[in-house]
Short mmCIF file of C-alpha atoms in Angstrom, two decimals:
data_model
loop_
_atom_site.label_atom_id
_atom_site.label_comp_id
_atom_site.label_asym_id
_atom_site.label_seq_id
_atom_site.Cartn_x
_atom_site.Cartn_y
_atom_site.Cartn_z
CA UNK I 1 73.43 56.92 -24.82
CA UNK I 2 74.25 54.03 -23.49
CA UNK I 3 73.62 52.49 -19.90
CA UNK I 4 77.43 52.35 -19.05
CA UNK I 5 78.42 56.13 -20.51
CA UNK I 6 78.36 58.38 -18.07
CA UNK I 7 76.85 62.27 -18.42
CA UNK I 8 79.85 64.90 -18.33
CA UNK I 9 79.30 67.93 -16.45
CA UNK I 10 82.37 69.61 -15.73
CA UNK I 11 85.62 69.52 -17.55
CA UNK I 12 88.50 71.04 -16.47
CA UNK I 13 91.49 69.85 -18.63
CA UNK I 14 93.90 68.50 -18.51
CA UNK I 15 93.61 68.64 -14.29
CA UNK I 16 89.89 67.20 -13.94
CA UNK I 17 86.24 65.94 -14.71
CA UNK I 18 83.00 65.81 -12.71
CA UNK I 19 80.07 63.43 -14.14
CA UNK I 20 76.25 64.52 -13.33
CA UNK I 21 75.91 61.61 -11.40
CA UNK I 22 78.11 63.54 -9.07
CA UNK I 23 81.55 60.83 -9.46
CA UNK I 24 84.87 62.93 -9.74
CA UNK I 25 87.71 61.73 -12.12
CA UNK I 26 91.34 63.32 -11.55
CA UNK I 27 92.61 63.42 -14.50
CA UNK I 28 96.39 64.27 -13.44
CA UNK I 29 97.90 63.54 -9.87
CA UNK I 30 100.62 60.73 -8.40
CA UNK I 31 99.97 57.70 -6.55
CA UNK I 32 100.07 58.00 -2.67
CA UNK I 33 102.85 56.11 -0.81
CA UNK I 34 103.33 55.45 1.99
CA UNK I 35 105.94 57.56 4.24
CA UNK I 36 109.49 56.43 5.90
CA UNK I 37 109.18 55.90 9.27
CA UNK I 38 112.78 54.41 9.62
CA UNK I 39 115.09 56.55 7.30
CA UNK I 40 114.45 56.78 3.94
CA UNK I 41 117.62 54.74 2.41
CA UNK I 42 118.28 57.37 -0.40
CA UNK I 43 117.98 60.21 1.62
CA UNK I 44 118.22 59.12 5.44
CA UNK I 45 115.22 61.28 5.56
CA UNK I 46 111.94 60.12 8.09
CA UNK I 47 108.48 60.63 7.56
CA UNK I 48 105.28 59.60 8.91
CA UNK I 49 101.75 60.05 8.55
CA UNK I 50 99.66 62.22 11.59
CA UNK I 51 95.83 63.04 11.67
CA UNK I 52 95.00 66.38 12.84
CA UNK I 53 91.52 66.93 13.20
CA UNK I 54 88.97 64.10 12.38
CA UNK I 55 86.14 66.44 11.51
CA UNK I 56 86.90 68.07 9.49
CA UNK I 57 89.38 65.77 8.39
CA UNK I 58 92.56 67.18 8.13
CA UNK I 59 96.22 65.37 8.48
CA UNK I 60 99.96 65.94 7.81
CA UNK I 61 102.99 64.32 6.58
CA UNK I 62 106.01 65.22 8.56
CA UNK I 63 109.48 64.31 7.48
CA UNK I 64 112.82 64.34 9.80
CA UNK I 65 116.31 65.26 8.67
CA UNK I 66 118.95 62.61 9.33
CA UNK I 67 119.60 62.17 12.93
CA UNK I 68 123.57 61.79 13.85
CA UNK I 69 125.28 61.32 17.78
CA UNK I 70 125.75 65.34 16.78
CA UNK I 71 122.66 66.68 15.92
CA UNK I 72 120.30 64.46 17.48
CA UNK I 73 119.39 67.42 19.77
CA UNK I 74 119.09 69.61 17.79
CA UNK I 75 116.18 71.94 16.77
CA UNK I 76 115.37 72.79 13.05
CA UNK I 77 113.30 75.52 11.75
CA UNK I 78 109.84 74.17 10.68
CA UNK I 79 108.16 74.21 7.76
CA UNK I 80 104.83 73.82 7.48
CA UNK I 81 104.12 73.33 3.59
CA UNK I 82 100.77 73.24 1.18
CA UNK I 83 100.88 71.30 -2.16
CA UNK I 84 99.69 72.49 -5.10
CA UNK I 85 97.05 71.42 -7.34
CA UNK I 86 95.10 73.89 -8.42
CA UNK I 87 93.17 73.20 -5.00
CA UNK I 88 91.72 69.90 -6.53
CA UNK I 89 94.33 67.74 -6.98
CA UNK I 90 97.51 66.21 -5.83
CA UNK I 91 98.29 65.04 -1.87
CA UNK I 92 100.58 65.56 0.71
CA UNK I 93 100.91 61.71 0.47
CA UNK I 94 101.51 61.48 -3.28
CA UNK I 95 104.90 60.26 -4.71
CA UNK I 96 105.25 63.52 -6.56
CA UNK I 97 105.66 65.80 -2.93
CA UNK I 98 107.20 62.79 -1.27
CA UNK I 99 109.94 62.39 -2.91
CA UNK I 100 110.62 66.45 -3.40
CA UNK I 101 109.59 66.62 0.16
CA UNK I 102 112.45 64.13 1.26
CA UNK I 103 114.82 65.39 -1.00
CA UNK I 104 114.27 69.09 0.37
CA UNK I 105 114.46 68.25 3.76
CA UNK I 106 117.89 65.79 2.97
CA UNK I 107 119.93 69.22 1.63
CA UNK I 108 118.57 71.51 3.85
CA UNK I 109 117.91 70.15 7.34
CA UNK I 110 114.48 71.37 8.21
CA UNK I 111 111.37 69.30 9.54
CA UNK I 112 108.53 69.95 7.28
CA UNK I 113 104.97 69.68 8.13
CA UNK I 114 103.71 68.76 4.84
CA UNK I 115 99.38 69.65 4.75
CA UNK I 116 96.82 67.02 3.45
CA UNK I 117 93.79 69.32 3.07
CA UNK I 118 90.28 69.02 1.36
CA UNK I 119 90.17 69.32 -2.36
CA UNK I 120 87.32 70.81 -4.57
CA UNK I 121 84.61 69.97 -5.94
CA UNK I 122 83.95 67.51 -2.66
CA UNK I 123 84.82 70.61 -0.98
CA UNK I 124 84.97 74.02 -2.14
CA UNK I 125 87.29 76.85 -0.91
CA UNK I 126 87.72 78.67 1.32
CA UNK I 127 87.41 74.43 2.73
CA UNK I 128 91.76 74.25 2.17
CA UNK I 129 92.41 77.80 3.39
CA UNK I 130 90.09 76.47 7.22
CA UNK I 131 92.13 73.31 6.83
CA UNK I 132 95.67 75.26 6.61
CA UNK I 133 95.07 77.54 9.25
CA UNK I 134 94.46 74.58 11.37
CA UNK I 135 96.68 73.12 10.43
CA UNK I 136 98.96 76.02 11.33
CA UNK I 137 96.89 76.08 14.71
CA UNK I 138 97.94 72.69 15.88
CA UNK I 139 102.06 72.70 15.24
CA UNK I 140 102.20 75.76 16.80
CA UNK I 141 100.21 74.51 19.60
CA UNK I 142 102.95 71.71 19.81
CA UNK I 143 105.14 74.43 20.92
CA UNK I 144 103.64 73.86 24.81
CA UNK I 145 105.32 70.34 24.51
CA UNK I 146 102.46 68.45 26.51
CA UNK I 147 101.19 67.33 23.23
CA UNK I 148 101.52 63.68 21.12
CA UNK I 149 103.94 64.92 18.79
CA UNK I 150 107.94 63.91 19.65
CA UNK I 151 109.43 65.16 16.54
CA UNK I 152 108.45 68.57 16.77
CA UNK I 153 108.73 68.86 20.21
CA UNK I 154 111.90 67.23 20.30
CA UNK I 155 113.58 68.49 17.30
CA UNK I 156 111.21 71.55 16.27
CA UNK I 157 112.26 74.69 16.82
CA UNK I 158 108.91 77.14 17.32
CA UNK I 159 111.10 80.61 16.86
CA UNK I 160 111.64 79.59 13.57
CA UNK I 161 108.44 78.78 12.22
CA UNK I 162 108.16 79.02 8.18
CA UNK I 163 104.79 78.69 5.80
CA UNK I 164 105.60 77.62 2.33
CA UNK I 165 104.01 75.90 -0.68
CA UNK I 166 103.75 76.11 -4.84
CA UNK I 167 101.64 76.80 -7.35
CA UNK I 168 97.69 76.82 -5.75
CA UNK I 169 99.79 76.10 -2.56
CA UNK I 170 101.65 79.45 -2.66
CA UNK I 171 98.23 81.24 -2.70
CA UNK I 172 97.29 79.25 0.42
CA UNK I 173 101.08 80.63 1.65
CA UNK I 174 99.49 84.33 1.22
CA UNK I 175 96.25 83.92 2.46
CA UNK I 176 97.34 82.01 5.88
CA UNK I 177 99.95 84.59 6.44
CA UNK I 178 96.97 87.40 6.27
CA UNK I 179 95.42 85.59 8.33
CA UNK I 180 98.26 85.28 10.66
CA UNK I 181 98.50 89.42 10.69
CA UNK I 182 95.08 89.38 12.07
CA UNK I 183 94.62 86.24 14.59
CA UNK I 184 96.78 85.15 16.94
CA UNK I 185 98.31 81.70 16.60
CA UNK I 186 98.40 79.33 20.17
CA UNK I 187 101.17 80.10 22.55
CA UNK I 188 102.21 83.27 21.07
CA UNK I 189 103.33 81.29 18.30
CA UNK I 190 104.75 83.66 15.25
CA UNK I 191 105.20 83.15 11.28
CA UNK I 192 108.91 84.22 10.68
CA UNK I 193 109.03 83.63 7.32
CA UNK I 194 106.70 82.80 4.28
CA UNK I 195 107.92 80.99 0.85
CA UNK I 196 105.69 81.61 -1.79
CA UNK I 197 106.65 79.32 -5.43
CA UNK I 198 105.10 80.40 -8.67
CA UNK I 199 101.54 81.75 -6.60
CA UNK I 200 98.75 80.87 -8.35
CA UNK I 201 97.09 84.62 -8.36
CA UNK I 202 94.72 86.17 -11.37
CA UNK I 203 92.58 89.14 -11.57
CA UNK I 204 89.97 89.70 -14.42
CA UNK I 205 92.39 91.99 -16.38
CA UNK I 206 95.47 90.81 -17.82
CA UNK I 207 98.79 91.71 -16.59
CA UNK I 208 102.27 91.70 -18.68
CA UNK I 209 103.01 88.92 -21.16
CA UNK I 210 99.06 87.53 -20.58
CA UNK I 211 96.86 86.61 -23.68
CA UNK I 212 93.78 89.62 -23.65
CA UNK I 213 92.29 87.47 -26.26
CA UNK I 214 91.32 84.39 -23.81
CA UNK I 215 92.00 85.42 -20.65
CA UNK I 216 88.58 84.98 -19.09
CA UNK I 217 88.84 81.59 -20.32
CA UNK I 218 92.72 80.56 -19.16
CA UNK I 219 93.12 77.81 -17.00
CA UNK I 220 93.59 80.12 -13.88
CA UNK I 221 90.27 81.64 -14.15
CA UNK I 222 88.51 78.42 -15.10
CA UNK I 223 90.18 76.60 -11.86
CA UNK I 224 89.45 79.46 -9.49
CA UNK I 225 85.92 79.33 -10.70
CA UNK I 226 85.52 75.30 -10.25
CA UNK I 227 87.40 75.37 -7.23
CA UNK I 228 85.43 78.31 -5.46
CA UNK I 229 81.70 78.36 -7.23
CA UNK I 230 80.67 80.97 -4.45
CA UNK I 231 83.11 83.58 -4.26
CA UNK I 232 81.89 86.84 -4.06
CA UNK I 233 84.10 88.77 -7.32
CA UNK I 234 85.11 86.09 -8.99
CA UNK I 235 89.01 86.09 -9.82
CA UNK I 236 88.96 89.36 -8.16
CA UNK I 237 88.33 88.42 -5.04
CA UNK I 238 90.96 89.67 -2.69
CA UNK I 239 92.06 85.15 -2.11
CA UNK I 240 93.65 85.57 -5.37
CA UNK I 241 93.65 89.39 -6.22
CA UNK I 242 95.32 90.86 -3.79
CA UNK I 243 93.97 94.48 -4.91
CA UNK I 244 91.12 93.35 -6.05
CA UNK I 245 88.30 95.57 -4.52
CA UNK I 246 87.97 95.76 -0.73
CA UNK I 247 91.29 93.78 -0.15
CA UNK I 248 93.07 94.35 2.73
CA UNK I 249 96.61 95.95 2.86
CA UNK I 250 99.50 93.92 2.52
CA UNK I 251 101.19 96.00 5.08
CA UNK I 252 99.38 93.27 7.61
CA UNK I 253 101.13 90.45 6.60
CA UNK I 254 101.83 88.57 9.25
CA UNK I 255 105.72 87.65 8.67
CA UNK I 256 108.89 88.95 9.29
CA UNK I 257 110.15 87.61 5.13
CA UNK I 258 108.95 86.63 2.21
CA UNK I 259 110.33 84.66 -0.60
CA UNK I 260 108.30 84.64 -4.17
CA UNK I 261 110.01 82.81 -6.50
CA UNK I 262 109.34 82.72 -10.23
CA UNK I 263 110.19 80.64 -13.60
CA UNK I 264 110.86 82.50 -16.84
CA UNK I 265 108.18 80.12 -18.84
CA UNK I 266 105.78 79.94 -16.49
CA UNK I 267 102.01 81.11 -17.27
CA UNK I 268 101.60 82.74 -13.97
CA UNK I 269 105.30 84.04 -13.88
CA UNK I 270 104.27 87.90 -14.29
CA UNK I 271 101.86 87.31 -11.30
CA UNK I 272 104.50 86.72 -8.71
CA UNK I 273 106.62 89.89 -9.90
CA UNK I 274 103.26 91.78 -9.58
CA UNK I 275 102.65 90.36 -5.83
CA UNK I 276 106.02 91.65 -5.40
CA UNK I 277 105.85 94.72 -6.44
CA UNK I 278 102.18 95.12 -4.14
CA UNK I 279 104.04 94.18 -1.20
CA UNK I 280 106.69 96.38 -1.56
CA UNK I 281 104.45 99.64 -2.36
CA UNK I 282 102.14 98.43 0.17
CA UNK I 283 104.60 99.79 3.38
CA UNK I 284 104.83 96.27 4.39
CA UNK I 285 107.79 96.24 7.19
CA UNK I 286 109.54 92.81 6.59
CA UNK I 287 112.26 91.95 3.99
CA UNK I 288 111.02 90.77 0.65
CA UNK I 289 112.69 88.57 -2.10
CA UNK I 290 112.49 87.86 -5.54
CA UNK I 291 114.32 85.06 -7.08
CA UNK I 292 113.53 84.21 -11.20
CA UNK I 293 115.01 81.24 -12.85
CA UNK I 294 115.01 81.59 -16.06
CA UNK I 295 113.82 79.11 -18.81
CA UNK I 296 111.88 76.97 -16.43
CA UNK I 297 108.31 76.67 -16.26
CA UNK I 298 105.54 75.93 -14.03
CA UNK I 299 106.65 73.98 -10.90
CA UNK I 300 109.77 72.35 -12.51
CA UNK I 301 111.88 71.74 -9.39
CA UNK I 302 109.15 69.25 -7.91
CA UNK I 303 108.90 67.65 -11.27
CA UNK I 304 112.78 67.16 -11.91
CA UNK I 305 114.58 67.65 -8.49
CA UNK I 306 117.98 66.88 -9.25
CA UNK I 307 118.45 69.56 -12.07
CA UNK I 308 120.87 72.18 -11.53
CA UNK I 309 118.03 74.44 -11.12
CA UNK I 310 116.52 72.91 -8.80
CA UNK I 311 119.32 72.38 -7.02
CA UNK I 312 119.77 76.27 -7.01
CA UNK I 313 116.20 76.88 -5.89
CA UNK I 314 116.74 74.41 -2.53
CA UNK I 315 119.80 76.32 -1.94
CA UNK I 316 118.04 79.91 -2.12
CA UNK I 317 115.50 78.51 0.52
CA UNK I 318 118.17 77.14 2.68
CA UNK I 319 119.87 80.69 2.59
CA UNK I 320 116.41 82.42 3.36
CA UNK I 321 115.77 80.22 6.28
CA UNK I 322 119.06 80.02 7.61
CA UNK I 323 119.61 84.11 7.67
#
């Protein structure tokens, strides 16, 4: 071997790869950019860059709908939102949620909150669900309005408060509004609403149209298993098996809604009927929807956002936030 090839250790394709010498290489991801502090000339859309907590460090992107003479005043709902990324890689500054950030925001009209939390290996889970919660913590802390952020104090609206993300993110969607059903947020602060996008959950037995053959080996179980080394059951722990043993019922969910939406040729697609189907057995008060596109796979509205159905699937979460 020579002096310049480095030792391999991990390999998680296609997303990642971790050399002995302890150097991580993302293998997939988009560049960062910067945000649009002054309107966004496609979209009219503002965004801007806040830090959170310095240690650990956590931060946000928020973005701003178009402000006219007749809605300057005016308070949106807020969204706080968690990338996906199979917890290790992606940003809430990469081009990728940027742009469908900005484009979301542009048809719909909320101010999102968009989380930049720690990524395995540096930092293992449960590192991103801490980092969401605080995250959580501090906007609705905002809600006091003696605090150093104008745009959601200004143009926030704190009885409309919404948790959403995709993919790994969706997961994070689940676990924070458990977490929500347990622990109070600041100021009396609630969750109204929770939008879950093709949830990344798994189990160690396959469900529906999953392959028995390799399904301790599928890309869900290997990520789970990079991303959280020292979980206690494996891809049945309760963070991404909701009845895995000792989970807790999902009758505490701390929301008033839910949205889980699926694709038809996604991996994970029978997953988020299952969830569904658990919350609805579970005795769960709130109002629960499913909405399936069909033919689509994994994630393809943040890939391609100005498809039809992608289109359709900004309009379903304008009607579920705007009930």
């Amino acid at each position: 071997m020579t002096s310049d090839t480095k030792e391999v250790a991990i390999e998680l394709l296609p997303l990642i790869r971790v050399y002995k010498d302890g150097a991580v290489e993302r293998l997939e991801g988009t560049p960062i950019v910067p945000p649009s502090p002054d309107q966004d000339p496609e979209t009219g859309v503002s965004s801007k860059d806040v830090t959170i907590s310095e240690n650990p460090s956590i931060s946000a992107r928020l973005y701003l709908p178009k402000l006219t003479t007749h809605n300057q005043n005016q308070k949106f709902p807020i969204l706080v939102y968690f990338h996906g990324g199979g917890f290790c890689i992606e940003s809430a500054f990469s081009s990728l949620y940027h742009c469908y950030l900005g484009n979301l925001v542009s048809q719909i009209n909320v101010v999102v909150v968009s989380v930049e939390y720690r990524l395995a290996p540096e930092h293992p889970l449960p590192a991103a669900y801490e980092d969401c919660w605080a995250a959580l913590q501090w906007v609705a802390s905002q809600s006091a309005g003696n605090d150093k952020e104008p745009w959601l104090i200004n143009n926030g609206d704190f009885e409309r408060i919404f948790i959403g993300g995709d993919s790994a993110g969706g997961n994070i969607v689940h676990n924070i509004a458990m977490r929500a059903g347990v622990e109070s947020l600041p100021c009396g602060v609630k969750v109204l609403g929770a939008y879950l996008v093709h949830p990344y959950f798994w189990s160690s037995k396959p469900i529906g149209s999953e392959s028995k053959e390799v399904h301790e080996k599928s890309l869900p179980s290997l990520v789970w298993n990079f991303a959280y080394p020292s979980v206690t059951g494996g891809v049945d722990n309760p963070m991404i098996n909701p009845e895995g043993p000792g989970a807790p019922s999902l009758a505490g969910l701390g929301c008033d809604r839910l949205l889980v939406c699926v694709a038809g040729k996604d991996l994970i697609r029978d997953r988020g009927v299952w969830y569904v189907d658990m919350v609805r057995k579970s005795g769960w008060k709130g109002e629960i929807e499913l909405f399936e596109v069909e033919g689509e796979d994994h994630v393809f509205h943040i890939f391609n956002i100005e498809t039809e159905n992608a289109k359709a699937m900004a309009k379903r979460l304008a009607s579920f936030i705007f009930k």
